[in-house]
PDB file of C-alpha atoms in Angstrom:
ATOM      1  CA  UNK A 132      19.785 -28.059 -14.725  1.00 39.00           C
ATOM      2  CA  UNK A 133      19.506 -31.861 -14.817  1.00 38.00           C
ATOM      3  CA  UNK A 134      22.588 -32.143 -17.041  1.00 39.00           C
ATOM      4  CA  UNK A 135      24.671 -30.241 -14.513  1.00 40.00           C
ATOM      5  CA  UNK A 136      23.310 -31.357 -11.164  1.00 40.00           C
ATOM      6  CA  UNK A 137      21.606 -34.637 -12.028  1.00 42.00           C
ATOM      7  CA  UNK A 138      17.892 -35.371 -12.454  1.00 42.00           C
ATOM      8  CA  UNK A 139      15.834 -34.700  -9.322  1.00 43.00           C
ATOM      9  CA  UNK A 140      18.498 -32.525  -7.712  1.00 43.00           C
ATOM     10  CA  UNK A 141      17.275 -29.186  -6.341  1.00 44.00           C
ATOM     11  CA  UNK A 142      19.637 -26.296  -5.788  1.00 46.00           C
ATOM     12  CA  UNK A 143      18.583 -23.195  -3.834  1.00 52.00           C
ATOM     13  CA  UNK A 144      19.381 -20.018  -5.770  1.00 56.00           C
ATOM     14  CA  UNK A 145      18.650 -16.419  -4.801  1.00 57.00           C
ATOM     15  CA  UNK A 146      18.533 -12.978  -6.419  1.00 60.00           C
ATOM     16  CA  UNK A 147      20.791 -10.203  -5.139  1.00 65.00           C
ATOM     17  CA  UNK A 148      18.055  -7.534  -5.365  1.00 64.00           C
ATOM     18  CA  UNK A 149      15.473  -9.041  -2.992  1.00 66.00           C
ATOM     19  CA  UNK A 150      17.103 -12.258  -1.663  1.00 65.00           C
ATOM     20  CA  UNK A 151      14.190 -14.488  -2.772  1.00 68.00           C
ATOM     21  CA  UNK A 152      15.174 -18.143  -3.176  1.00 70.00           C
ATOM     22  CA  UNK A 153      14.386 -20.393  -6.139  1.00 67.00           C
ATOM     23  CA  UNK A 154      14.794 -24.115  -6.821  1.00 62.00           C
ATOM     24  CA  UNK A 155      16.232 -23.758 -10.322  1.00 65.00           C
ATOM     25  CA  UNK A 156      17.943 -21.219 -12.545  1.00 68.00           C
ATOM     26  CA  UNK A 157      14.956 -20.938 -14.911  1.00 64.00           C
ATOM     27  CA  UNK A 158      12.650 -19.656 -12.136  1.00 68.00           C
ATOM     28  CA  UNK A 159      15.416 -17.331 -10.909  1.00 74.00           C
ATOM     29  CA  UNK A 160      15.970 -15.903 -14.410  1.00 72.00           C
ATOM     30  CA  UNK A 161      12.246 -15.300 -14.911  1.00 66.00           C
ATOM     31  CA  UNK A 162      11.979 -13.569 -11.509  1.00 70.00           C
ATOM     32  CA  UNK A 163      14.993 -11.320 -12.200  1.00 74.00           C
ATOM     33  CA  UNK A 164      13.118  -9.793 -15.141  1.00 68.00           C
ATOM     34  CA  UNK A 165      10.890  -8.055 -12.564  1.00 68.00           C
ATOM     35  CA  UNK A 166      13.986  -6.135 -11.428  1.00 69.00           C
ATOM     36  CA  UNK A 167      15.611  -5.606 -14.840  1.00 71.00           C
ATOM     37  CA  UNK A 168      12.459  -4.954 -16.889  1.00 63.00           C
ATOM     38  CA  UNK A 169      13.839  -7.344 -19.551  1.00 63.00           C
ATOM     39  CA  UNK A 170      11.320  -8.654 -22.131  1.00 56.00           C
ATOM     40  CA  UNK A 171      13.454 -11.147 -24.118  1.00 53.00           C
ATOM     41  CA  UNK A 172      10.739 -13.026 -25.982  1.00 48.00           C
ATOM     42  CA  UNK A 173       9.022 -10.127 -27.722  1.00 45.00           C
ATOM     43  CA  UNK A 174       9.003 -10.760 -31.475  1.00 46.00           C
ATOM     44  CA  UNK A 175       7.614  -8.487 -34.196  1.00 46.00           C
ATOM     45  CA  UNK A 176       5.200  -6.833 -31.770  1.00 48.00           C
ATOM     46  CA  UNK A 177       3.026  -9.987 -31.702  1.00 57.00           C
ATOM     47  CA  UNK A 178       2.667  -9.939 -27.912  1.00 64.00           C
ATOM     48  CA  UNK A 179       2.617  -6.197 -27.414  1.00 72.00           C
ATOM     49  CA  UNK A 180      -0.493  -4.317 -26.292  1.00 76.00           C
ATOM     50  CA  UNK A 181      -1.501  -1.900 -29.061  1.00 73.00           C
ATOM     51  CA  UNK A 182      -3.307   0.305 -26.524  1.00 72.00           C
ATOM     52  CA  UNK A 183      -0.449   1.098 -24.138  1.00 75.00           C
ATOM     53  CA  UNK A 184       2.646  -0.584 -25.635  1.00 71.00           C
ATOM     54  CA  UNK A 185       3.263  -3.015 -22.763  1.00 73.00           C
ATOM     55  CA  UNK A 186       4.970  -6.265 -23.809  1.00 70.00           C
ATOM     56  CA  UNK A 187       4.989  -9.734 -22.241  1.00 62.00           C
ATOM     57  CA  UNK A 188       7.895 -12.027 -21.454  1.00 55.00           C
ATOM     58  CA  UNK A 189       6.197 -15.351 -20.624  1.00 49.00           C
ATOM     59  CA  UNK A 190       7.662 -17.841 -23.121  1.00 47.00           C
ATOM     60  CA  UNK A 191       4.949 -20.414 -22.403  1.00 45.00           C
ATOM     61  CA  UNK A 192       1.735 -18.450 -22.807  1.00 49.00           C
ATOM     62  CA  UNK A 193       2.368 -14.927 -24.033  1.00 53.00           C
ATOM     63  CA  UNK A 194      -0.954 -14.679 -25.896  1.00 58.00           C
ATOM     64  CA  UNK A 195      -3.012 -15.369 -22.765  1.00 64.00           C
ATOM     65  CA  UNK A 196      -0.866 -12.900 -20.779  1.00 68.00           C
ATOM     66  CA  UNK A 197      -1.688 -10.238 -23.357  1.00 70.00           C
ATOM     67  CA  UNK A 198      -5.385 -11.150 -23.355  1.00 71.00           C
ATOM     68  CA  UNK A 199      -5.594 -10.839 -19.558  1.00 71.00           C
ATOM     69  CA  UNK A 200      -3.764  -7.503 -19.719  1.00 74.00           C
ATOM     70  CA  UNK A 201      -6.158  -6.133 -22.355  1.00 73.00           C
ATOM     71  CA  UNK A 202      -9.071  -6.646 -19.951  1.00 74.00           C
ATOM     72  CA  UNK A 203      -7.785  -3.564 -18.109  1.00 72.00           C
ATOM     73  CA  UNK A 204      -8.520  -1.498 -21.205  1.00 74.00           C
ATOM     74  CA  UNK A 205     -11.799  -3.171 -22.227  1.00 76.00           C
ATOM     75  CA  UNK A 206     -13.229  -3.427 -18.706  1.00 73.00           C
ATOM     76  CA  UNK A 207     -14.027  -7.107 -19.293  1.00 78.00           C
ATOM     77  CA  UNK A 208     -14.398  -9.087 -16.039  1.00 80.00           C
ATOM     78  CA  UNK A 209     -15.456 -12.638 -16.949  1.00 81.00           C
ATOM     79  CA  UNK A 210     -15.511 -14.133 -13.422  1.00 82.00           C
ATOM     80  CA  UNK A 211     -18.681 -13.016 -11.552  1.00 83.00           C
ATOM     81  CA  UNK A 212     -19.586 -13.588  -7.903  1.00 81.00           C
ATOM     82  CA  UNK A 213     -23.188 -14.195  -6.799  1.00 76.00           C
ATOM     83  CA  UNK A 214     -23.065 -10.881  -4.898  1.00 76.00           C
ATOM     84  CA  UNK A 215     -22.764  -8.941  -8.166  1.00 77.00           C
ATOM     85  CA  UNK A 216     -19.033  -8.185  -8.218  1.00 81.00           C
ATOM     86  CA  UNK A 217     -16.927  -9.567 -11.055  1.00 81.00           C
ATOM     87  CA  UNK A 218     -13.198 -10.011 -11.632  1.00 83.00           C
ATOM     88  CA  UNK A 219     -10.590 -10.357 -14.368  1.00 80.00           C
ATOM     89  CA  UNK A 220      -8.975 -13.486 -12.867  1.00 80.00           C
ATOM     90  CA  UNK A 221     -10.361 -16.643 -11.235  1.00 82.00           C
ATOM     91  CA  UNK A 222      -7.914 -16.316  -8.326  1.00 80.00           C
ATOM     92  CA  UNK A 223      -9.260 -12.831  -7.585  1.00 82.00           C
ATOM     93  CA  UNK A 224     -12.797 -14.248  -7.513  1.00 82.00           C
ATOM     94  CA  UNK A 225     -11.669 -16.995  -5.116  1.00 81.00           C
ATOM     95  CA  UNK A 226      -9.978 -14.416  -2.888  1.00 77.00           C
ATOM     96  CA  UNK A 227     -13.121 -12.269  -2.868  1.00 78.00           C
ATOM     97  CA  UNK A 228     -15.416 -15.206  -2.036  1.00 75.00           C
ATOM     98  CA  UNK A 229     -13.515 -15.755   1.189  1.00 71.00           C
ATOM     99  CA  UNK A 230     -15.271 -12.698   2.636  1.00 70.00           C
ATOM    100  CA  UNK A 231     -18.587 -14.530   2.225  1.00 70.00           C
ATOM    101  CA  UNK A 232     -17.384 -17.760   3.859  1.00 66.00           C
ATOM    102  CA  UNK A 233     -14.746 -16.688   6.392  1.00 62.00           C
ATOM    103  CA  UNK A 234     -15.542 -17.790   9.957  1.00 58.00           C
ATOM    104  CA  UNK A 235     -14.733 -15.605  12.936  1.00 59.00           C
ATOM    105  CA  UNK A 236     -13.761 -18.191  15.527  1.00 69.00           C
ATOM    106  CA  UNK A 237     -12.987 -16.013  18.556  1.00 78.00           C
ATOM    107  CA  UNK A 238     -16.048 -14.170  19.944  1.00 83.00           C
ATOM    108  CA  UNK A 239     -15.864 -11.529  22.678  1.00 85.00           C
ATOM    109  CA  UNK A 240     -18.109 -12.504  25.617  1.00 85.00           C
ATOM    110  CA  UNK A 241     -18.489  -8.835  26.595  1.00 83.00           C
ATOM    111  CA  UNK A 242     -19.901  -7.308  23.418  1.00 82.00           C
ATOM    112  CA  UNK A 243     -20.456 -10.181  20.973  1.00 77.00           C
ATOM    113  CA  UNK A 244     -17.888  -9.053  18.406  1.00 78.00           C
ATOM    114  CA  UNK A 245     -15.813 -11.873  16.961  1.00 76.00           C
ATOM    115  CA  UNK A 246     -12.293 -12.042  15.561  1.00 77.00           C
ATOM    116  CA  UNK A 247     -10.285 -14.261  13.238  1.00 68.00           C
ATOM    117  CA  UNK A 248      -7.279 -14.512  15.595  1.00 71.00           C
ATOM    118  CA  UNK A 249      -6.996 -15.180  19.333  1.00 79.00           C
ATOM    119  CA  UNK A 250      -4.302 -12.499  19.714  1.00 79.00           C
ATOM    120  CA  UNK A 251      -6.609  -9.846  18.260  1.00 78.00           C
ATOM    121  CA  UNK A 252      -9.368 -10.909  20.682  1.00 83.00           C
ATOM    122  CA  UNK A 253      -6.969 -10.605  23.643  1.00 83.00           C
ATOM    123  CA  UNK A 254      -6.003  -7.066  22.635  1.00 79.00           C
ATOM    124  CA  UNK A 255      -9.675  -6.204  22.146  1.00 82.00           C
ATOM    125  CA  UNK A 256     -10.550  -7.411  25.679  1.00 84.00           C
ATOM    126  CA  UNK A 257      -8.259  -4.721  27.109  1.00 79.00           C
ATOM    127  CA  UNK A 258     -10.715  -2.109  25.843  1.00 76.00           C
ATOM    128  CA  UNK A 259     -13.469  -3.540  28.073  1.00 81.00           C
ATOM    129  CA  UNK A 260     -11.560  -3.751  31.352  1.00 79.00           C
ATOM    130  CA  UNK A 261      -9.941  -0.347  30.806  1.00 76.00           C
ATOM    131  CA  UNK A 262      -6.481  -1.859  31.141  1.00 78.00           C
ATOM    132  CA  UNK A 263      -3.814   0.349  29.532  1.00 82.00           C
ATOM    133  CA  UNK A 264      -0.641  -0.958  31.164  1.00 82.00           C
ATOM    134  CA  UNK A 265       1.884   1.111  29.190  1.00 84.00           C
ATOM    135  CA  UNK A 266       2.082   4.634  30.687  1.00 89.00           C
ATOM    136  CA  UNK A 267       3.926   7.597  29.173  1.00 90.00           C
ATOM    137  CA  UNK A 268       6.809   8.951  31.297  1.00 90.00           C
ATOM    138  CA  UNK A 269       6.166  12.516  30.094  1.00 89.00           C
ATOM    139  CA  UNK A 270       2.374  12.947  30.189  1.00 90.00           C
ATOM    140  CA  UNK A 271      -0.758  11.240  31.490  1.00 87.00           C
ATOM    141  CA  UNK A 272      -1.438   9.131  28.405  1.00 87.00           C
ATOM    142  CA  UNK A 273      -1.367   5.331  28.568  1.00 86.00           C
ATOM    143  CA  UNK A 274      -1.581   2.642  25.915  1.00 84.00           C
ATOM    144  CA  UNK A 275      -2.673  -0.958  25.442  1.00 77.00           C
ATOM    145  CA  UNK A 276       0.489  -1.852  23.496  1.00 76.00           C
ATOM    146  CA  UNK A 277       4.177  -1.198  24.146  1.00 80.00           C
ATOM    147  CA  UNK A 278       4.800  -0.280  20.498  1.00 80.00           C
ATOM    148  CA  UNK A 279       2.196   2.505  20.731  1.00 82.00           C
ATOM    149  CA  UNK A 280       3.864   3.882  23.875  1.00 86.00           C
ATOM    150  CA  UNK A 281       7.338   3.815  22.290  1.00 86.00           C
ATOM    151  CA  UNK A 282       6.084   5.683  19.216  1.00 84.00           C
ATOM    152  CA  UNK A 283       4.222   8.228  21.364  1.00 87.00           C
ATOM    153  CA  UNK A 284       7.196   9.022  23.639  1.00 88.00           C
ATOM    154  CA  UNK A 285       9.296  10.009  20.628  1.00 86.00           C
ATOM    155  CA  UNK A 286       6.994  13.028  20.266  1.00 84.00           C
ATOM    156  CA  UNK A 287       8.248  14.210  23.680  1.00 88.00           C
ATOM    157  CA  UNK A 288      11.916  13.323  23.212  1.00 88.00           C
ATOM    158  CA  UNK A 289      12.181  14.506  19.605  1.00 84.00           C
ATOM    159  CA  UNK A 290      13.861  11.204  18.771  1.00 86.00           C
ATOM    160  CA  UNK A 291      13.655  10.264  15.103  1.00 85.00           C
ATOM    161  CA  UNK A 292      15.896   7.188  14.976  1.00 86.00           C
ATOM    162  CA  UNK A 293      15.296   6.133  11.370  1.00 85.00           C
ATOM    163  CA  UNK A 294      17.318   8.070   8.768  1.00 86.00           C
ATOM    164  CA  UNK A 295      17.114   7.901   4.978  1.00 84.00           C
ATOM    165  CA  UNK A 296      20.588   7.213   3.574  1.00 82.00           C
ATOM    166  CA  UNK A 297      19.718   9.053   0.346  1.00 81.00           C
ATOM    167  CA  UNK A 298      18.526  12.445   1.633  1.00 82.00           C
ATOM    168  CA  UNK A 299      19.207  12.148   5.406  1.00 82.00           C
ATOM    169  CA  UNK A 300      15.593  12.832   6.414  1.00 84.00           C
ATOM    170  CA  UNK A 301      14.698  11.213   9.739  1.00 86.00           C
ATOM    171  CA  UNK A 302      11.523   9.458  10.853  1.00 85.00           C
ATOM    172  CA  UNK A 303       9.724   8.331  14.006  1.00 81.00           C
ATOM    173  CA  UNK A 304       9.122   4.757  12.856  1.00 81.00           C
ATOM    174  CA  UNK A 305      10.747   2.223  10.577  1.00 80.00           C
ATOM    175  CA  UNK A 306       7.522   1.996   8.564  1.00 77.00           C
ATOM    176  CA  UNK A 307       7.659   5.728   7.790  1.00 81.00           C
ATOM    177  CA  UNK A 308      11.264   5.376   6.635  1.00 83.00           C
ATOM    178  CA  UNK A 309      10.459   2.436   4.347  1.00 78.00           C
ATOM    179  CA  UNK A 310       7.550   4.319   2.765  1.00 75.00           C
ATOM    180  CA  UNK A 311       9.722   7.417   2.287  1.00 81.00           C
ATOM    181  CA  UNK A 312      12.603   5.489   0.683  1.00 78.00           C
ATOM    182  CA  UNK A 313      10.271   4.313  -2.075  1.00 72.00           C
ATOM    183  CA  UNK A 314       9.857   7.957  -3.118  1.00 74.00           C
ATOM    184  CA  UNK A 315      13.443   7.909  -4.406  1.00 77.00           C
ATOM    185  CA  UNK A 316      12.634   5.133  -6.879  1.00 72.00           C
ATOM    186  CA  UNK A 317      10.167   5.212  -9.787  1.00 72.00           C
ATOM    187  CA  UNK A 318      10.292   1.431 -10.350  1.00 72.00           C
ATOM    188  CA  UNK A 319       6.805  -0.114  -9.937  1.00 78.00           C
ATOM    189  CA  UNK A 320       7.017  -3.802 -10.899  1.00 77.00           C
ATOM    190  CA  UNK A 321       3.755  -4.961  -9.278  1.00 83.00           C
ATOM    191  CA  UNK A 322       0.711  -4.138 -11.412  1.00 86.00           C
ATOM    192  CA  UNK A 323      -2.956  -4.610 -10.497  1.00 89.00           C
ATOM    193  CA  UNK A 324      -4.767  -7.173 -12.704  1.00 87.00           C
ATOM    194  CA  UNK A 325      -8.062  -5.307 -12.224  1.00 86.00           C
ATOM    195  CA  UNK A 326      -7.031  -1.720 -13.056  1.00 88.00           C
ATOM    196  CA  UNK A 327      -4.054   0.195 -14.523  1.00 85.00           C
ATOM    197  CA  UNK A 328      -2.409   0.964 -11.164  1.00 87.00           C
ATOM    198  CA  UNK A 329       1.065  -0.394 -10.328  1.00 87.00           C
ATOM    199  CA  UNK A 330       3.032  -0.533  -7.087  1.00 86.00           C
ATOM    200  CA  UNK A 331       6.565  -0.570  -5.752  1.00 79.00           C
ATOM    201  CA  UNK A 332       6.007  -3.493  -3.367  1.00 79.00           C
ATOM    202  CA  UNK A 333       4.106  -6.775  -3.381  1.00 81.00           C
ATOM    203  CA  UNK A 334       2.467  -5.771  -0.090  1.00 83.00           C
ATOM    204  CA  UNK A 335       1.108  -2.519  -1.540  1.00 87.00           C
ATOM    205  CA  UNK A 336      -0.271  -4.447  -4.512  1.00 89.00           C
ATOM    206  CA  UNK A 337      -1.872  -7.039  -2.221  1.00 88.00           C
ATOM    207  CA  UNK A 338      -3.531  -4.403  -0.020  1.00 89.00           C
ATOM    208  CA  UNK A 339      -4.757  -2.529  -3.102  1.00 91.00           C
ATOM    209  CA  UNK A 340      -6.398  -5.739  -4.377  1.00 90.00           C
ATOM    210  CA  UNK A 341      -8.526  -5.750  -1.223  1.00 89.00           C
ATOM    211  CA  UNK A 342     -10.280  -2.644  -2.564  1.00 89.00           C
ATOM    212  CA  UNK A 343     -11.414  -4.735  -5.558  1.00 90.00           C
ATOM    213  CA  UNK A 344     -12.304  -7.957  -3.709  1.00 88.00           C
ATOM    214  CA  UNK A 345     -13.992  -6.251  -0.754  1.00 88.00           C
ATOM    215  CA  UNK A 346     -11.707  -7.898   1.790  1.00 87.00           C
ATOM    216  CA  UNK A 347     -11.039  -5.852   4.945  1.00 87.00           C
ATOM    217  CA  UNK A 348      -8.484  -7.966   6.838  1.00 86.00           C
ATOM    218  CA  UNK A 349      -7.137  -5.212   9.121  1.00 87.00           C
ATOM    219  CA  UNK A 350      -9.431  -5.021  12.156  1.00 87.00           C
ATOM    220  CA  UNK A 351      -9.342  -2.464  14.975  1.00 87.00           C
ATOM    221  CA  UNK A 352      -9.090  -4.226  18.331  1.00 82.00           C
ATOM    222  CA  UNK A 353     -10.904  -1.360  20.068  1.00 82.00           C
ATOM    223  CA  UNK A 354     -14.098  -1.038  18.034  1.00 86.00           C
ATOM    224  CA  UNK A 355     -13.987  -3.900  15.529  1.00 84.00           C
ATOM    225  CA  UNK A 356     -13.983  -1.644  12.463  1.00 87.00           C
ATOM    226  CA  UNK A 357     -11.992  -3.221   9.632  1.00 89.00           C
ATOM    227  CA  UNK A 358     -10.018  -1.818   6.720  1.00 90.00           C
ATOM    228  CA  UNK A 359      -8.654  -2.885   3.349  1.00 89.00           C
ATOM    229  CA  UNK A 360      -5.227  -1.329   4.009  1.00 89.00           C
ATOM    230  CA  UNK A 361      -2.925  -1.517   7.024  1.00 87.00           C
ATOM    231  CA  UNK A 362      -2.158   2.209   6.757  1.00 84.00           C
ATOM    232  CA  UNK A 363      -5.869   2.982   7.107  1.00 88.00           C
ATOM    233  CA  UNK A 364      -5.957   0.939  10.322  1.00 89.00           C
ATOM    234  CA  UNK A 365      -2.895   2.767  11.697  1.00 84.00           C
ATOM    235  CA  UNK A 366      -4.568   6.131  11.010  1.00 84.00           C
ATOM    236  CA  UNK A 367      -7.827   4.921  12.558  1.00 88.00           C
ATOM    237  CA  UNK A 368      -6.081   3.677  15.735  1.00 85.00           C
ATOM    238  CA  UNK A 369      -4.844   7.209  16.375  1.00 83.00           C
ATOM    239  CA  UNK A 370      -8.461   8.337  16.815  1.00 84.00           C
ATOM    240  CA  UNK A 371      -8.719   6.039  19.848  1.00 85.00           C
ATOM    241  CA  UNK A 372      -5.403   7.015  21.443  1.00 80.00           C
ATOM    242  CA  UNK A 373      -5.659  10.736  20.681  1.00 79.00           C
ATOM    243  CA  UNK A 374      -2.098  10.494  19.410  1.00 80.00           C
ATOM    244  CA  UNK A 375      -0.977  12.988  16.740  1.00 83.00           C
ATOM    245  CA  UNK A 376       2.593  11.805  16.087  1.00 81.00           C
ATOM    246  CA  UNK A 377       3.598  14.214  13.312  1.00 82.00           C
ATOM    247  CA  UNK A 378       4.718  17.566  14.729  1.00 86.00           C
ATOM    248  CA  UNK A 379       5.593  20.741  12.822  1.00 87.00           C
ATOM    249  CA  UNK A 380       9.089  21.926  13.774  1.00 84.00           C
ATOM    250  CA  UNK A 381       8.112  25.532  12.966  1.00 84.00           C
ATOM    251  CA  UNK A 382       5.010  26.075  15.102  1.00 90.00           C
ATOM    252  CA  UNK A 383       4.528  22.908  17.135  1.00 86.00           C
ATOM    253  CA  UNK A 384       1.183  21.891  15.611  1.00 88.00           C
ATOM    254  CA  UNK A 385       0.620  18.138  15.485  1.00 88.00           C
ATOM    255  CA  UNK A 386      -1.104  15.991  12.866  1.00 86.00           C
ATOM    256  CA  UNK A 387      -2.439  12.467  12.454  1.00 80.00           C
ATOM    257  CA  UNK A 388      -0.513  11.704   9.267  1.00 80.00           C
ATOM    258  CA  UNK A 389       2.744  12.709   7.594  1.00 80.00           C
ATOM    259  CA  UNK A 390       0.704  13.821   4.556  1.00 81.00           C
ATOM    260  CA  UNK A 391      -1.249  16.327   6.658  1.00 85.00           C
ATOM    261  CA  UNK A 392       2.017  17.633   8.130  1.00 88.00           C
ATOM    262  CA  UNK A 393       3.552  18.029   4.660  1.00 86.00           C
ATOM    263  CA  UNK A 394       0.598  20.116   3.476  1.00 87.00           C
ATOM    264  CA  UNK A 395       0.760  22.247   6.629  1.00 89.00           C
ATOM    265  CA  UNK A 396       4.499  22.945   6.213  1.00 88.00           C
ATOM    266  CA  UNK A 397       3.794  24.646   2.887  1.00 87.00           C
ATOM    267  CA  UNK A 398       2.135  27.442   4.883  1.00 87.00           C
ATOM    268  CA  UNK A 399       5.559  28.198   6.398  1.00 88.00           C
ATOM    269  CA  UNK A 400       7.705  27.595   3.321  1.00 87.00           C
ATOM    270  CA  UNK A 401       5.354  29.207   0.801  1.00 87.00           C
ATOM    271  CA  UNK A 402       5.898  26.197  -1.471  1.00 87.00           C
ATOM    272  CA  UNK A 403       3.305  25.933  -4.250  1.00 87.00           C
ATOM    273  CA  UNK A 404       4.292  22.892  -6.318  1.00 85.00           C
ATOM    274  CA  UNK A 405       1.136  22.758  -8.477  1.00 86.00           C
ATOM    275  CA  UNK A 406       1.278  25.416 -11.257  1.00 88.00           C
ATOM    276  CA  UNK A 407      -1.638  26.261 -13.542  1.00 88.00           C
ATOM    277  CA  UNK A 408      -0.985  25.547 -17.234  1.00 85.00           C
ATOM    278  CA  UNK A 409      -3.110  28.486 -18.351  1.00 85.00           C
ATOM    279  CA  UNK A 410      -1.988  31.351 -16.103  1.00 89.00           C
ATOM    280  CA  UNK A 411       0.891  32.200 -13.775  1.00 88.00           C
ATOM    281  CA  UNK A 412      -0.796  31.067 -10.540  1.00 89.00           C
ATOM    282  CA  UNK A 413       0.373  28.046  -8.526  1.00 89.00           C
ATOM    283  CA  UNK A 414      -1.083  26.174  -5.559  1.00 88.00           C
ATOM    284  CA  UNK A 415      -0.028  24.253  -2.469  1.00 85.00           C
ATOM    285  CA  UNK A 416      -2.307  21.256  -3.163  1.00 84.00           C
ATOM    286  CA  UNK A 417      -3.589  19.451  -6.253  1.00 84.00           C
ATOM    287  CA  UNK A 418      -7.166  19.914  -4.971  1.00 85.00           C
ATOM    288  CA  UNK A 419      -6.808  23.705  -4.998  1.00 87.00           C
ATOM    289  CA  UNK A 420      -5.304  23.574  -8.486  1.00 88.00           C
ATOM    290  CA  UNK A 421      -8.258  21.516  -9.776  1.00 87.00           C
ATOM    291  CA  UNK A 422     -10.705  23.970  -8.206  1.00 89.00           C
ATOM    292  CA  UNK A 423      -8.867  26.853  -9.884  1.00 88.00           C
ATOM    293  CA  UNK A 424      -8.820  25.095 -13.279  1.00 87.00           C
ATOM    294  CA  UNK A 425     -12.618  25.067 -13.251  1.00 86.00           C
ATOM    295  CA  UNK A 426     -12.560  28.871 -13.454  1.00 86.00           C
ATOM    296  CA  UNK A 427     -10.772  28.562 -16.804  1.00 83.00           C
ATOM    297  CA  UNK A 428     -13.352  26.056 -18.012  1.00 80.00           C
ATOM    298  CA  UNK A 429     -16.194  28.374 -16.981  1.00 75.00           C
ATOM    299  CA  UNK A 430     -14.556  31.136 -19.049  1.00 70.00           C
ATOM    300  CA  UNK A 431     -14.576  28.749 -22.040  1.00 59.00           C
ATOM    301  CA  UNK A 432     -10.803  28.462 -22.088  1.00 49.00           C
ATOM    302  CA  UNK A 433      -9.810  26.004 -24.804  1.00 47.00           C
ATOM    303  CA  UNK A 434      -8.142  22.869 -23.401  1.00 46.00           C
ATOM    304  CA  UNK A 435      -5.963  21.171 -25.980  1.00 43.00           C
TER     305      UNK A 435
END
């Protein structure tokens, strides 16, 4: 870079896949390997995990990358916290320790609960004075936030403004569309350093890490309950509003989550996507399949 642009010169470069910007071509090239899956520095299997076959592309410290990866298989977690939890990486320990030291600077004078952000406290205060300024035009329900009202009214209007360009399914919210679109791709470039799970987005990986560190950064403004994942908070909020935004087009039943609706629809379609490997029966859910498989085990069926 210095030979082309001069020493000390920084040039902003970006990748076409995700539009992230980088100061030099070396950082850009390394980042692009997340999208391409390229592992250019693998030589003679030296930096390849013998347990699962994964290889490592860091040219500077491939051996330590491999060692950290192997902790997933061995269960080794060399960074302990005084509370008893331990972690594979020092940065995960540091992230976890924030839950022991984090201050909640904004207390509620009504109930004593405290919050990390002023905006969250303001929304929480609405639950004490009973103020729900956003009223539904179609029924008697009212909401503390405009976004909640907008989402609710789509149940009445049937509006599903977000369409998947791949399969043309439509959705009530942009978040539902984004989550659905990931189902068309099997690429999961973001792996968890604590366990074998991997994820399609950095956000999903980050929220999953909260389940290891104990962080629960997503707080309900109504009751103060907090969650590791934003989706858990969204589901929980529906218990306060009484909203059931996912409606069956066949019978009109409503559900809290799209997953519950999907399972319900199989009653109408007769779909049974979980077949038994040992007989000709199939089931609408994986839970029912597992329950059925136990009957084979009880009959001493040989599992190869």
